[in-house]
mmCIF file with all atom_site columns, C-alpha atoms in Angstrom:
data_model
loop_
_atom_site.group_PDB
_atom_site.id
_atom_site.type_symbol
_atom_site.label_atom_id
_atom_site.label_alt_id
_atom_site.label_comp_id
_atom_site.label_asym_id
_atom_site.label_entity_id
_atom_site.label_seq_id
_atom_site.pdbx_PDB_ins_code
_atom_site.Cartn_x
_atom_site.Cartn_y
_atom_site.Cartn_z
_atom_site.occupancy
_atom_site.B_iso_or_equiv
_atom_site.pdbx_formal_charge
_atom_site.auth_seq_id
_atom_site.auth_comp_id
_atom_site.auth_asym_id
_atom_site.auth_atom_id
_atom_site.pdbx_PDB_model_num
ATOM 1   C CA . GLN A 1 1   ? -4.211  67.574  13.455 1.00 0.00 ? 407 GLN A CA 1
ATOM 2   C CA . GLU A 1 2   ? -7.028  69.318  15.174 1.00 0.00 ? 408 GLU A CA 1
ATOM 3   C CA . ARG A 1 3   ? -8.993  71.719  13.006 1.00 0.00 ? 409 ARG A CA 1
ATOM 4   C CA . LEU A 1 4   ? -11.840 74.147  13.567 1.00 0.00 ? 410 LEU A CA 1
ATOM 5   C CA . ARG A 1 5   ? -13.715 75.951  10.907 1.00 0.00 ? 411 ARG A CA 1
ATOM 6   C CA . GLU A 1 6   ? -16.347 78.814  11.469 1.00 0.00 ? 412 GLU A CA 1
ATOM 7   C CA . SER A 1 7   ? -19.094 79.789  9.153  1.00 0.00 ? 413 SER A CA 1
ATOM 8   C CA . GLY A 1 8   ? -22.399 81.709  9.205  1.00 0.00 ? 414 GLY A CA 1
ATOM 9   C CA . GLY A 1 9   ? -21.269 85.264  9.796  1.00 0.00 ? 415 GLY A CA 1
ATOM 10  C CA . GLY A 1 10  ? -22.679 88.191  7.878  1.00 0.00 ? 416 GLY A CA 1
ATOM 11  C CA . SER A 1 11  ? -24.354 91.505  8.092  1.00 0.00 ? 417 SER A CA 1
ATOM 12  C CA . VAL A 1 12  ? -27.710 92.070  9.938  1.00 0.00 ? 418 VAL A CA 1
ATOM 13  C CA . GLN A 1 13  ? -29.780 94.836  11.386 1.00 0.00 ? 419 GLN A CA 1
ATOM 14  C CA . ALA A 1 14  ? -30.252 95.462  15.037 1.00 0.00 ? 420 ALA A CA 1
ATOM 15  C CA . GLY A 1 15  ? -32.771 92.990  16.473 1.00 0.00 ? 421 GLY A CA 1
ATOM 16  C CA . GLY A 1 16  ? -31.956 90.331  13.930 1.00 0.00 ? 422 GLY A CA 1
ATOM 17  C CA . SER A 1 17  ? -30.456 86.872  14.308 1.00 0.00 ? 423 SER A CA 1
ATOM 18  C CA . LEU A 1 18  ? -27.479 84.879  12.963 1.00 0.00 ? 424 LEU A CA 1
ATOM 19  C CA . ARG A 1 19  ? -26.364 81.314  13.542 1.00 0.00 ? 425 ARG A CA 1
ATOM 20  C CA . LEU A 1 20  ? -22.725 80.583  13.695 1.00 0.00 ? 426 LEU A CA 1
ATOM 21  C CA . SER A 1 21  ? -21.316 77.056  13.088 1.00 0.00 ? 427 SER A CA 1
ATOM 22  C CA . CYS A 1 22  ? -18.013 75.519  14.086 1.00 0.00 ? 428 CYS A CA 1
ATOM 23  C CA . GLY A 1 23  ? -16.936 72.397  12.509 1.00 0.00 ? 429 GLY A CA 1
ATOM 24  C CA . VAL A 1 24  ? -14.701 70.637  14.911 1.00 0.00 ? 430 VAL A CA 1
ATOM 25  C CA . SER A 1 25  ? -12.544 68.194  13.046 1.00 0.00 ? 431 SER A CA 1
ATOM 26  C CA . THR A 1 26  ? -10.720 66.756  15.953 1.00 0.00 ? 432 THR A CA 1
ATOM 27  C CA . SER A 1 27  ? -10.655 63.865  18.349 1.00 0.00 ? 433 SER A CA 1
ATOM 28  C CA . ALA A 1 28  ? -12.595 66.153  20.551 1.00 0.00 ? 434 ALA A CA 1
ATOM 29  C CA . TRP A 1 29  ? -15.799 64.137  20.065 1.00 0.00 ? 435 TRP A CA 1
ATOM 30  C CA . ASN A 1 30  ? -14.246 61.065  21.602 1.00 0.00 ? 436 ASN A CA 1
ATOM 31  C CA . GLN A 1 31  ? -13.332 62.977  24.762 1.00 0.00 ? 437 GLN A CA 1
ATOM 32  C CA . ASP A 1 32  ? -14.973 65.855  26.803 1.00 0.00 ? 438 ASP A CA 1
ATOM 33  C CA . TRP A 1 33  ? -13.398 68.840  25.186 1.00 0.00 ? 439 TRP A CA 1
ATOM 34  C CA . ASN A 1 34  ? -14.192 72.496  26.041 1.00 0.00 ? 440 ASN A CA 1
ATOM 35  C CA . VAL A 1 35  ? -15.564 74.413  23.038 1.00 0.00 ? 441 VAL A CA 1
ATOM 36  C CA . ALA A 1 36  ? -16.047 78.167  23.231 1.00 0.00 ? 442 ALA A CA 1
ATOM 37  C CA . TRP A 1 37  ? -17.013 81.049  21.169 1.00 0.00 ? 443 TRP A CA 1
ATOM 38  C CA . PHE A 1 38  ? -14.895 84.252  21.361 1.00 0.00 ? 444 PHE A CA 1
ATOM 39  C CA . ARG A 1 39  ? -15.287 87.552  19.773 1.00 0.00 ? 445 ARG A CA 1
ATOM 40  C CA . GLN A 1 40  ? -13.241 90.574  19.260 1.00 0.00 ? 446 GLN A CA 1
ATOM 41  C CA . ALA A 1 41  ? -14.136 93.999  18.005 1.00 0.00 ? 447 ALA A CA 1
ATOM 42  C CA . PRO A 1 42  ? -11.508 96.413  16.484 1.00 0.00 ? 448 PRO A CA 1
ATOM 43  C CA . GLY A 1 43  ? -9.482  97.996  19.208 1.00 0.00 ? 449 GLY A CA 1
ATOM 44  C CA . ASN A 1 44  ? -10.921 95.527  21.859 1.00 0.00 ? 450 ASN A CA 1
ATOM 45  C CA . GLU A 1 45  ? -9.499  92.497  23.607 1.00 0.00 ? 451 GLU A CA 1
ATOM 46  C CA . ARG A 1 46  ? -10.896 89.222  22.579 1.00 0.00 ? 452 ARG A CA 1
ATOM 47  C CA . GLU A 1 47  ? -13.935 88.279  24.703 1.00 0.00 ? 453 GLU A CA 1
ATOM 48  C CA . GLY A 1 48  ? -15.326 84.857  25.410 1.00 0.00 ? 454 GLY A CA 1
ATOM 49  C CA . VAL A 1 49  ? -19.199 84.822  25.021 1.00 0.00 ? 455 VAL A CA 1
ATOM 50  C CA . ALA A 1 50  ? -20.248 81.074  25.309 1.00 0.00 ? 456 ALA A CA 1
ATOM 51  C CA . ARG A 1 51  ? -18.804 77.654  26.285 1.00 0.00 ? 457 ARG A CA 1
ATOM 52  C CA . THR A 1 52  ? -19.878 74.163  26.271 1.00 0.00 ? 458 THR A CA 1
ATOM 53  C CA . THR A 1 53  ? -18.288 70.671  26.064 1.00 0.00 ? 459 THR A CA 1
ATOM 54  C CA . THR A 1 54  ? -18.490 68.045  23.337 1.00 0.00 ? 460 THR A CA 1
ATOM 55  C CA . LEU A 1 55  ? -20.033 65.321  25.556 1.00 0.00 ? 461 LEU A CA 1
ATOM 56  C CA . GLY A 1 56  ? -22.889 67.473  26.987 1.00 0.00 ? 462 GLY A CA 1
ATOM 57  C CA . GLY A 1 57  ? -21.248 69.511  29.706 1.00 0.00 ? 463 GLY A CA 1
ATOM 58  C CA . TRP A 1 58  ? -23.008 72.563  31.032 1.00 0.00 ? 464 TRP A CA 1
ATOM 59  C CA . SER A 1 59  ? -22.996 75.821  29.011 1.00 0.00 ? 465 SER A CA 1
ATOM 60  C CA . LYS A 1 60  ? -21.779 79.179  30.318 1.00 0.00 ? 466 LYS A CA 1
ATOM 61  C CA . TYR A 1 61  ? -22.435 82.661  28.820 1.00 0.00 ? 467 TYR A CA 1
ATOM 62  C CA . ALA A 1 62  ? -20.913 86.009  29.304 1.00 0.00 ? 468 ALA A CA 1
ATOM 63  C CA . ASP A 1 63  ? -23.381 88.519  30.981 1.00 0.00 ? 469 ASP A CA 1
ATOM 64  C CA . SER A 1 64  ? -23.257 90.644  27.829 1.00 0.00 ? 470 SER A CA 1
ATOM 65  C CA . VAL A 1 65  ? -24.931 87.847  25.800 1.00 0.00 ? 471 VAL A CA 1
ATOM 66  C CA . LYS A 1 66  ? -26.916 85.948  28.450 1.00 0.00 ? 472 LYS A CA 1
ATOM 67  C CA . GLY A 1 67  ? -30.553 85.562  27.299 1.00 0.00 ? 473 GLY A CA 1
ATOM 68  C CA . ARG A 1 68  ? -29.811 86.324  23.711 1.00 0.00 ? 474 ARG A CA 1
ATOM 69  C CA . PHE A 1 69  ? -27.274 83.733  22.592 1.00 0.00 ? 475 PHE A CA 1
ATOM 70  C CA . THR A 1 70  ? -27.396 79.959  22.778 1.00 0.00 ? 476 THR A CA 1
ATOM 71  C CA . ILE A 1 71  ? -24.593 77.586  22.354 1.00 0.00 ? 477 ILE A CA 1
ATOM 72  C CA . SER A 1 72  ? -25.424 74.017  21.244 1.00 0.00 ? 478 SER A CA 1
ATOM 73  C CA . ARG A 1 73  ? -23.685 70.971  19.590 1.00 0.00 ? 479 ARG A CA 1
ATOM 74  C CA . ASP A 1 74  ? -24.583 68.423  17.028 1.00 0.00 ? 480 ASP A CA 1
ATOM 75  C CA . ASN A 1 75  ? -22.517 65.516  17.851 1.00 0.00 ? 481 ASN A CA 1
ATOM 76  C CA . PRO A 1 76  ? -23.114 63.283  14.750 1.00 0.00 ? 482 PRO A CA 1
ATOM 77  C CA . ARG A 1 77  ? -22.128 66.489  12.599 1.00 0.00 ? 483 ARG A CA 1
ATOM 78  C CA . ASP A 1 78  ? -19.158 67.354  14.792 1.00 0.00 ? 484 ASP A CA 1
ATOM 79  C CA . THR A 1 79  ? -20.511 70.853  14.968 1.00 0.00 ? 485 THR A CA 1
ATOM 80  C CA . VAL A 1 80  ? -20.956 73.403  17.603 1.00 0.00 ? 486 VAL A CA 1
ATOM 81  C CA . TYR A 1 81  ? -23.460 76.302  16.989 1.00 0.00 ? 487 TYR A CA 1
ATOM 82  C CA . LEU A 1 82  ? -23.956 79.839  18.249 1.00 0.00 ? 488 LEU A CA 1
ATOM 83  C CA . GLN A 1 83  ? -27.456 81.029  17.840 1.00 0.00 ? 489 GLN A CA 1
ATOM 84  C CA . MET A 1 84  ? -27.414 84.859  18.324 1.00 0.00 ? 490 MET A CA 1
ATOM 85  C CA . ASP A 1 85  ? -30.757 86.677  18.633 1.00 0.00 ? 491 ASP A CA 1
ATOM 86  C CA . SER A 1 86  ? -31.748 90.343  19.483 1.00 0.00 ? 492 SER A CA 1
ATOM 87  C CA . LEU A 1 87  ? -28.366 91.429  18.036 1.00 0.00 ? 493 LEU A CA 1
ATOM 88  C CA . THR A 1 88  ? -27.190 94.978  18.789 1.00 0.00 ? 494 THR A CA 1
ATOM 89  C CA . PRO A 1 89  ? -24.380 96.875  17.127 1.00 0.00 ? 495 PRO A CA 1
ATOM 90  C CA . GLU A 1 90  ? -22.205 96.078  20.239 1.00 0.00 ? 496 GLU A CA 1
ATOM 91  C CA . ASP A 1 91  ? -22.198 92.488  19.025 1.00 0.00 ? 497 ASP A CA 1
ATOM 92  C CA . THR A 1 92  ? -20.196 93.431  15.932 1.00 0.00 ? 498 THR A CA 1
ATOM 93  C CA . GLY A 1 93  ? -16.873 91.778  15.571 1.00 0.00 ? 499 GLY A CA 1
ATOM 94  C CA . THR A 1 94  ? -14.898 88.716  14.411 1.00 0.00 ? 500 THR A CA 1
ATOM 95  C CA . TYR A 1 95  ? -16.154 85.596  16.016 1.00 0.00 ? 501 TYR A CA 1
ATOM 96  C CA . TYR A 1 96  ? -13.843 82.720  16.742 1.00 0.00 ? 502 TYR A CA 1
ATOM 97  C CA . CYS A 1 97  ? -14.396 79.169  17.842 1.00 0.00 ? 503 CYS A CA 1
ATOM 98  C CA . ALA A 1 98  ? -11.891 77.651  20.174 1.00 0.00 ? 504 ALA A CA 1
ATOM 99  C CA . ALA A 1 99  ? -11.366 74.213  21.679 1.00 0.00 ? 505 ALA A CA 1
ATOM 100 C CA . ASP A 1 100 ? -9.052  72.476  24.302 1.00 0.00 ? 506 ASP A CA 1
ATOM 101 C CA . PRO A 1 101 ? -9.285  69.218  26.135 1.00 0.00 ? 507 PRO A CA 1
ATOM 102 C CA . SER A 1 102 ? -8.267  70.713  29.430 1.00 0.00 ? 508 SER A CA 1
ATOM 103 C CA . VAL A 1 103 ? -9.357  74.325  30.498 1.00 0.00 ? 509 VAL A CA 1
ATOM 104 C CA . PRO A 1 104 ? -8.715  75.142  34.116 1.00 0.00 ? 510 PRO A CA 1
ATOM 105 C CA . ASP A 1 105 ? -11.720 75.604  36.146 1.00 0.00 ? 511 ASP A CA 1
ATOM 106 C CA . GLY A 1 106 ? -12.924 79.265  36.158 1.00 0.00 ? 512 GLY A CA 1
ATOM 107 C CA . HIS A 1 107 ? -10.944 80.147  33.128 1.00 0.00 ? 513 HIS A CA 1
ATOM 108 C CA . TRP A 1 108 ? -13.429 79.186  30.433 1.00 0.00 ? 514 TRP A CA 1
ATOM 109 C CA . PHE A 1 109 ? -13.313 82.654  28.835 1.00 0.00 ? 515 PHE A CA 1
ATOM 110 C CA . ARG A 1 110 ? -9.594  83.083  29.018 1.00 0.00 ? 516 ARG A CA 1
ATOM 111 C CA . ASP A 1 111 ? -8.104  82.948  25.338 1.00 0.00 ? 517 ASP A CA 1
ATOM 112 C CA . TRP A 1 112 ? -4.870  81.574  26.614 1.00 0.00 ? 518 TRP A CA 1
ATOM 113 C CA . ALA A 1 113 ? -6.575  78.509  27.912 1.00 0.00 ? 519 ALA A CA 1
ATOM 114 C CA . TYR A 1 114 ? -7.490  77.246  24.338 1.00 0.00 ? 520 TYR A CA 1
ATOM 115 C CA . LYS A 1 115 ? -5.008  75.631  22.220 1.00 0.00 ? 521 LYS A CA 1
ATOM 116 C CA . TYR A 1 116 ? -6.989  75.258  18.952 1.00 0.00 ? 522 TYR A CA 1
ATOM 117 C CA . TRP A 1 117 ? -8.680  78.050  17.038 1.00 0.00 ? 523 TRP A CA 1
ATOM 118 C CA . GLY A 1 118 ? -10.561 78.721  13.976 1.00 0.00 ? 524 GLY A CA 1
ATOM 119 C CA . GLN A 1 119 ? -9.816  81.389  11.422 1.00 0.00 ? 525 GLN A CA 1
ATOM 120 C CA . GLY A 1 120 ? -12.913 83.513  12.502 1.00 0.00 ? 526 GLY A CA 1
ATOM 121 C CA . THR A 1 121 ? -16.015 84.708  10.952 1.00 0.00 ? 527 THR A CA 1
ATOM 122 C CA . GLN A 1 122 ? -17.196 88.364  10.768 1.00 0.00 ? 528 GLN A CA 1
ATOM 123 C CA . VAL A 1 123 ? -20.400 89.612  12.263 1.00 0.00 ? 529 VAL A CA 1
ATOM 124 C CA . THR A 1 124 ? -21.569 93.136  11.498 1.00 0.00 ? 530 THR A CA 1
ATOM 125 C CA . VAL A 1 125 ? -24.763 94.499  13.175 1.00 0.00 ? 531 VAL A CA 1
ATOM 126 C CA . SER A 1 126 ? -26.043 97.791  11.860 1.00 0.00 ? 532 SER A CA 1
ATOM 127 C CA . SER A 1 127 ? -28.346 100.130 13.749 1.00 0.00 ? 533 SER A CA 1
#
């Protein structure tokens, strides 16, 4: 059974930083799975913000976070991180980790493309 678990959310003032962790308890680390971070603010659709793969694939970022967020992985720890710097109130939301062995090209930020999801962790940025 594939399992993902996020941690590291919290409250921070604008300009601050947080690092989210996603423990990926799956067979993903033996194959090249896509792992992505999504976020959802109240009243908004879920938005993909960063993507990588478990075996060292290239990373991709949404324009809204490019230059501020960094996705990385620690293979021995089966963990994918999202380092978030220069946070703004617009970054507030619930952040989800998602994984799938096969995401169609060009659809890395489509939530329907990911089969496995974590429970989410809340990030609140105050002005």
